[in-house]
Amino acid sequence: MNEIVKKNGITFGIISGLISLLITTLIYTFDLKLFTSFWTGFISILIYIIISIILLLKTKKELNNVFPFKQAFTTYFISAIVGICISLIFNIILFNFIDPAAKETIKDLSIKYAVEMMRKFNTPEDAMNKAIADLQANDQFSIGQLIKGSTFSLAFSAVYGLLIAAIFKSKTTYEQ
């Protein structure tokens, strides 16, 4: 594996993991309602898109614009794995050991938000009751659920990585 690819993937993975940690800490500190906010999720995704673009531009430049698809994808995917792992470990520690009560508060806020949204869309009462029961039964911050969510994030990142690698690969396909 190319050392530049590995170094940049790990470095930017640490950066994205620390940013995730910072965002989670700020939300946790200021207002748990932000965990249910559409805008918080949107802004977080936008930040990660910007980080991935900077990562691939920097790596491509350091490789003298010889950046095959495989190296572009590998660079991004290493970064995604490292960032997701940092975030996962932090969330497990925060919500299962430091402050388990916070996850109950977030669950209550999520249920209230879901009910508001379902009412806006005139969801039938029986469907609302089932959705509420499902949300109450689910511990989204349990270790198992956090791992499951991280696995989904990793799968989504792989698909996104394929797309962004196709965009940033060099026009020449020579392997170095």
mmCIF file of C-alpha atoms in Angstrom:
data_model
loop_
_atom_site.group_PDB
_atom_site.id
_atom_site.type_symbol
_atom_site.label_atom_id
_atom_site.label_comp_id
_atom_site.label_asym_id
_atom_site.label_seq_id
_atom_site.Cartn_x
_atom_site.Cartn_y
_atom_site.Cartn_z
ATOM 1 C CA MET A 1 0.000 0.000 0.000
ATOM 2 C CA ASN A 2 1.241 3.456 -0.873
ATOM 3 C CA GLU A 3 2.561 5.281 2.204
ATOM 4 C CA ILE A 4 0.918 8.587 1.198
ATOM 5 C CA VAL A 5 -2.448 6.854 0.858
ATOM 6 C CA LYS A 6 -2.059 5.189 4.254
ATOM 7 C CA LYS A 7 -0.739 8.315 6.029
ATOM 8 C CA ASN A 8 -3.439 10.614 4.663
ATOM 9 C CA GLY A 9 -6.211 8.081 5.260
ATOM 10 C CA ILE A 10 -5.203 7.640 8.892
ATOM 11 C CA THR A 11 -4.578 11.355 9.476
ATOM 12 C CA PHE A 12 -7.890 12.450 8.000
ATOM 13 C CA GLY A 13 -9.659 9.572 9.747
ATOM 14 C CA ILE A 14 -8.358 10.876 13.053
ATOM 15 C CA ILE A 15 -9.450 14.387 12.077
ATOM 16 C CA SER A 16 -12.975 13.257 11.136
ATOM 17 C CA GLY A 17 -13.191 11.112 14.289
ATOM 18 C CA LEU A 18 -12.151 14.041 16.463
ATOM 19 C CA ILE A 19 -14.630 16.316 14.706
ATOM 20 C CA SER A 20 -17.367 13.745 15.346
ATOM 21 C CA LEU A 21 -16.279 13.586 18.969
ATOM 22 C CA LEU A 22 -16.356 17.395 19.178
ATOM 23 C CA ILE A 23 -19.811 17.638 17.587
ATOM 24 C CA THR A 24 -21.202 14.972 19.921
ATOM 25 C CA THR A 25 -19.609 16.650 22.944
ATOM 26 C CA LEU A 26 -20.950 20.079 21.992
ATOM 27 C CA ILE A 27 -24.465 18.736 21.434
ATOM 28 C CA TYR A 28 -24.275 16.775 24.675
ATOM 29 C CA THR A 29 -23.044 19.858 26.536
ATOM 30 C CA PHE A 30 -25.410 22.460 25.122
ATOM 31 C CA ASP A 31 -28.715 20.784 24.305
ATOM 32 C CA LEU A 32 -29.621 17.124 23.884
ATOM 33 C CA LYS A 33 -32.498 18.191 21.598
ATOM 34 C CA LEU A 34 -29.908 18.812 18.910
ATOM 35 C CA PHE A 35 -29.425 15.029 18.623
ATOM 36 C CA THR A 36 -32.887 14.920 17.005
ATOM 37 C CA SER A 37 -32.377 17.988 14.814
ATOM 38 C CA PHE A 38 -32.387 17.597 11.042
ATOM 39 C CA TRP A 39 -29.986 20.519 10.736
ATOM 40 C CA THR A 40 -27.417 18.999 13.057
ATOM 41 C CA GLY A 41 -27.308 15.857 10.926
ATOM 42 C CA PHE A 42 -27.209 17.872 7.709
ATOM 43 C CA ILE A 43 -24.336 20.062 8.916
ATOM 44 C CA SER A 44 -22.406 17.006 10.141
ATOM 45 C CA ILE A 45 -22.760 15.287 6.763
ATOM 46 C CA LEU A 46 -21.670 18.469 4.997
ATOM 47 C CA ILE A 47 -18.558 18.667 7.191
ATOM 48 C CA TYR A 48 -17.638 15.053 6.383
ATOM 49 C CA ILE A 49 -18.151 15.647 2.652
ATOM 50 C CA ILE A 50 -15.813 18.654 2.823
ATOM 51 C CA ILE A 51 -13.219 16.641 4.766
ATOM 52 C CA SER A 52 -13.349 13.827 2.184
ATOM 53 C CA ILE A 53 -12.906 16.262 -0.690
ATOM 54 C CA ILE A 54 -9.915 17.907 1.001
ATOM 55 C CA LEU A 55 -8.465 14.451 1.757
ATOM 56 C CA LEU A 56 -8.658 13.281 -1.841
ATOM 57 C CA LEU A 57 -7.449 16.587 -3.314
ATOM 58 C CA LYS A 58 -4.442 16.603 -0.967
ATOM 59 C CA THR A 59 -3.604 12.964 -1.638
ATOM 60 C CA LYS A 60 -3.970 13.361 -5.408
ATOM 61 C CA LYS A 61 -1.663 16.387 -5.317
ATOM 62 C CA GLU A 62 0.923 14.527 -3.208
ATOM 63 C CA LEU A 63 0.810 11.664 -5.737
ATOM 64 C CA ASN A 64 1.537 14.127 -8.582
ATOM 65 C CA ASN A 65 -1.996 13.714 -9.960
ATOM 66 C CA VAL A 66 -1.447 9.991 -10.571
ATOM 67 C CA PHE A 67 -4.394 8.772 -8.519
ATOM 68 C CA PRO A 68 -5.972 5.533 -9.738
ATOM 69 C CA PHE A 69 -9.494 4.670 -8.611
ATOM 70 C CA LYS A 70 -8.241 1.956 -6.231
ATOM 71 C CA GLN A 71 -5.919 4.358 -4.406
ATOM 72 C CA ALA A 72 -8.601 7.060 -4.242
ATOM 73 C CA PHE A 73 -11.104 4.610 -2.764
ATOM 74 C CA THR A 74 -8.549 3.113 -0.375
ATOM 75 C CA THR A 75 -7.542 6.566 0.886
ATOM 76 C CA TYR A 76 -11.138 7.528 1.598
ATOM 77 C CA PHE A 77 -12.105 4.157 3.076
ATOM 78 C CA ILE A 78 -9.159 4.097 5.512
ATOM 79 C CA SER A 79 -10.230 7.550 6.653
ATOM 80 C CA ALA A 80 -13.847 6.407 7.061
ATOM 81 C CA ILE A 81 -12.889 3.323 9.084
ATOM 82 C CA VAL A 82 -10.659 5.289 11.458
ATOM 83 C CA GLY A 83 -13.207 8.095 11.914
ATOM 84 C CA ILE A 84 -16.129 5.740 12.489
ATOM 85 C CA CYS A 85 -14.130 3.694 15.013
ATOM 86 C CA ILE A 86 -13.166 6.799 17.009
ATOM 87 C CA SER A 87 -16.778 7.970 17.023
ATOM 88 C CA LEU A 88 -18.055 4.507 17.966
ATOM 89 C CA ILE A 89 -15.694 4.138 20.912
ATOM 90 C CA PHE A 90 -16.535 7.624 22.186
ATOM 91 C CA ASN A 91 -20.290 7.075 21.901
ATOM 92 C CA ILE A 92 -20.075 3.707 23.669
ATOM 93 C CA ILE A 93 -18.159 5.281 26.537
ATOM 94 C CA LEU A 94 -20.335 8.413 26.773
ATOM 95 C CA PHE A 95 -23.773 6.805 26.579
ATOM 96 C CA ASN A 96 -23.096 3.508 28.330
ATOM 97 C CA PHE A 97 -20.593 4.391 31.051
ATOM 98 C CA ILE A 98 -20.329 8.155 31.631
ATOM 99 C CA ASP A 99 -23.993 9.173 31.337
ATOM 100 C CA PRO A 100 -26.453 6.365 30.581
ATOM 101 C CA ALA A 101 -29.340 8.659 31.585
ATOM 102 C CA ALA A 102 -28.631 10.873 28.571
ATOM 103 C CA LYS A 103 -29.646 8.105 26.189
ATOM 104 C CA GLU A 104 -33.062 7.895 27.890
ATOM 105 C CA THR A 105 -33.513 11.658 27.515
ATOM 106 C CA ILE A 106 -32.550 11.448 23.835
ATOM 107 C CA LYS A 107 -34.955 8.528 23.355
ATOM 108 C CA ASP A 108 -37.800 10.596 24.855
ATOM 109 C CA LEU A 109 -36.892 13.550 22.640
ATOM 110 C CA SER A 110 -36.732 11.274 19.589
ATOM 111 C CA ILE A 111 -40.181 9.878 20.347
ATOM 112 C CA LYS A 112 -41.630 13.382 20.727
ATOM 113 C CA TYR A 113 -40.021 14.436 17.452
ATOM 114 C CA ALA A 114 -41.293 11.313 15.665
ATOM 115 C CA VAL A 115 -44.829 11.892 16.961
ATOM 116 C CA GLU A 116 -44.744 15.509 15.741
ATOM 117 C CA MET A 117 -43.575 14.403 12.301
ATOM 118 C CA MET A 118 -46.156 11.618 12.064
ATOM 119 C CA ARG A 119 -48.920 14.046 13.023
ATOM 120 C CA LYS A 120 -47.768 16.476 10.324
ATOM 121 C CA PHE A 121 -48.134 13.678 7.787
ATOM 122 C CA ASN A 122 -51.511 12.526 9.170
ATOM 123 C CA THR A 123 -50.193 9.094 10.094
ATOM 124 C CA PRO A 124 -52.988 6.769 11.277
ATOM 125 C CA GLU A 125 -53.163 6.385 15.053
ATOM 126 C CA ASP A 126 -52.464 2.638 15.039
ATOM 127 C CA ALA A 127 -49.332 3.130 12.930
ATOM 128 C CA MET A 128 -48.198 5.898 15.299
ATOM 129 C CA ASN A 129 -48.728 3.673 18.331
ATOM 130 C CA LYS A 130 -46.702 0.867 16.743
ATOM 131 C CA ALA A 131 -43.881 3.256 15.815
ATOM 132 C CA ILE A 132 -43.831 4.684 19.353
ATOM 133 C CA ALA A 133 -43.747 1.189 20.860
ATOM 134 C CA ASP A 134 -40.860 0.255 18.564
ATOM 135 C CA LEU A 135 -38.938 3.389 19.523
ATOM 136 C CA GLN A 136 -39.532 2.758 23.238
ATOM 137 C CA ALA A 137 -38.325 -0.831 22.941
ATOM 138 C CA ASN A 138 -35.164 0.155 21.075
ATOM 139 C CA ASP A 139 -32.034 1.346 22.897
ATOM 140 C CA GLN A 140 -30.306 3.200 20.072
ATOM 141 C CA PHE A 141 -27.249 3.857 22.245
ATOM 142 C CA SER A 142 -26.687 0.311 23.486
ATOM 143 C CA ILE A 143 -23.311 -1.110 22.549
ATOM 144 C CA GLY A 144 -24.932 -3.507 20.067
ATOM 145 C CA GLN A 145 -27.026 -0.800 18.423
ATOM 146 C CA LEU A 146 -24.042 1.555 18.201
ATOM 147 C CA ILE A 147 -21.992 -1.181 16.520
ATOM 148 C CA LYS A 148 -24.899 -1.937 14.183
ATOM 149 C CA GLY A 149 -25.209 1.762 13.331
ATOM 150 C CA SER A 150 -21.481 2.004 12.716
ATOM 151 C CA THR A 151 -21.662 -0.993 10.395
ATOM 152 C CA PHE A 152 -24.408 0.774 8.447
ATOM 153 C CA SER A 153 -22.271 3.945 8.380
ATOM 154 C CA LEU A 154 -19.354 1.932 7.072
ATOM 155 C CA ALA A 155 -21.508 0.427 4.312
ATOM 156 C CA PHE A 156 -22.822 3.875 3.371
ATOM 157 C CA SER A 157 -19.256 5.197 3.449
ATOM 158 C CA ALA A 158 -18.160 2.437 1.068
ATOM 159 C CA VAL A 159 -20.824 3.457 -1.448
ATOM 160 C CA TYR A 160 -19.967 7.134 -1.018
ATOM 161 C CA GLY A 161 -16.278 6.216 -1.298
ATOM 162 C CA LEU A 162 -16.879 4.514 -4.640
ATOM 163 C CA LEU A 163 -18.589 7.641 -5.932
ATOM 164 C CA ILE A 164 -16.032 10.117 -4.673
ATOM 165 C CA ALA A 165 -13.128 7.914 -5.812
ATOM 166 C CA ALA A 166 -14.610 7.848 -9.317
ATOM 167 C CA ILE A 167 -14.780 11.646 -9.267
ATOM 168 C CA PHE A 168 -11.225 12.205 -7.983
ATOM 169 C CA LYS A 169 -9.324 9.462 -9.778
ATOM 170 C CA SER A 170 -6.809 10.660 -12.284
ATOM 171 C CA LYS A 171 -7.648 10.404 -15.948
ATOM 172 C CA THR A 172 -4.657 8.146 -16.484
ATOM 173 C CA THR A 173 -5.025 4.655 -15.102
ATOM 174 C CA TYR A 174 -1.398 3.795 -14.531
ATOM 175 C CA GLU A 175 -0.675 2.014 -11.269
ATOM 176 C CA GLN A 176 2.420 3.295 -9.496
#
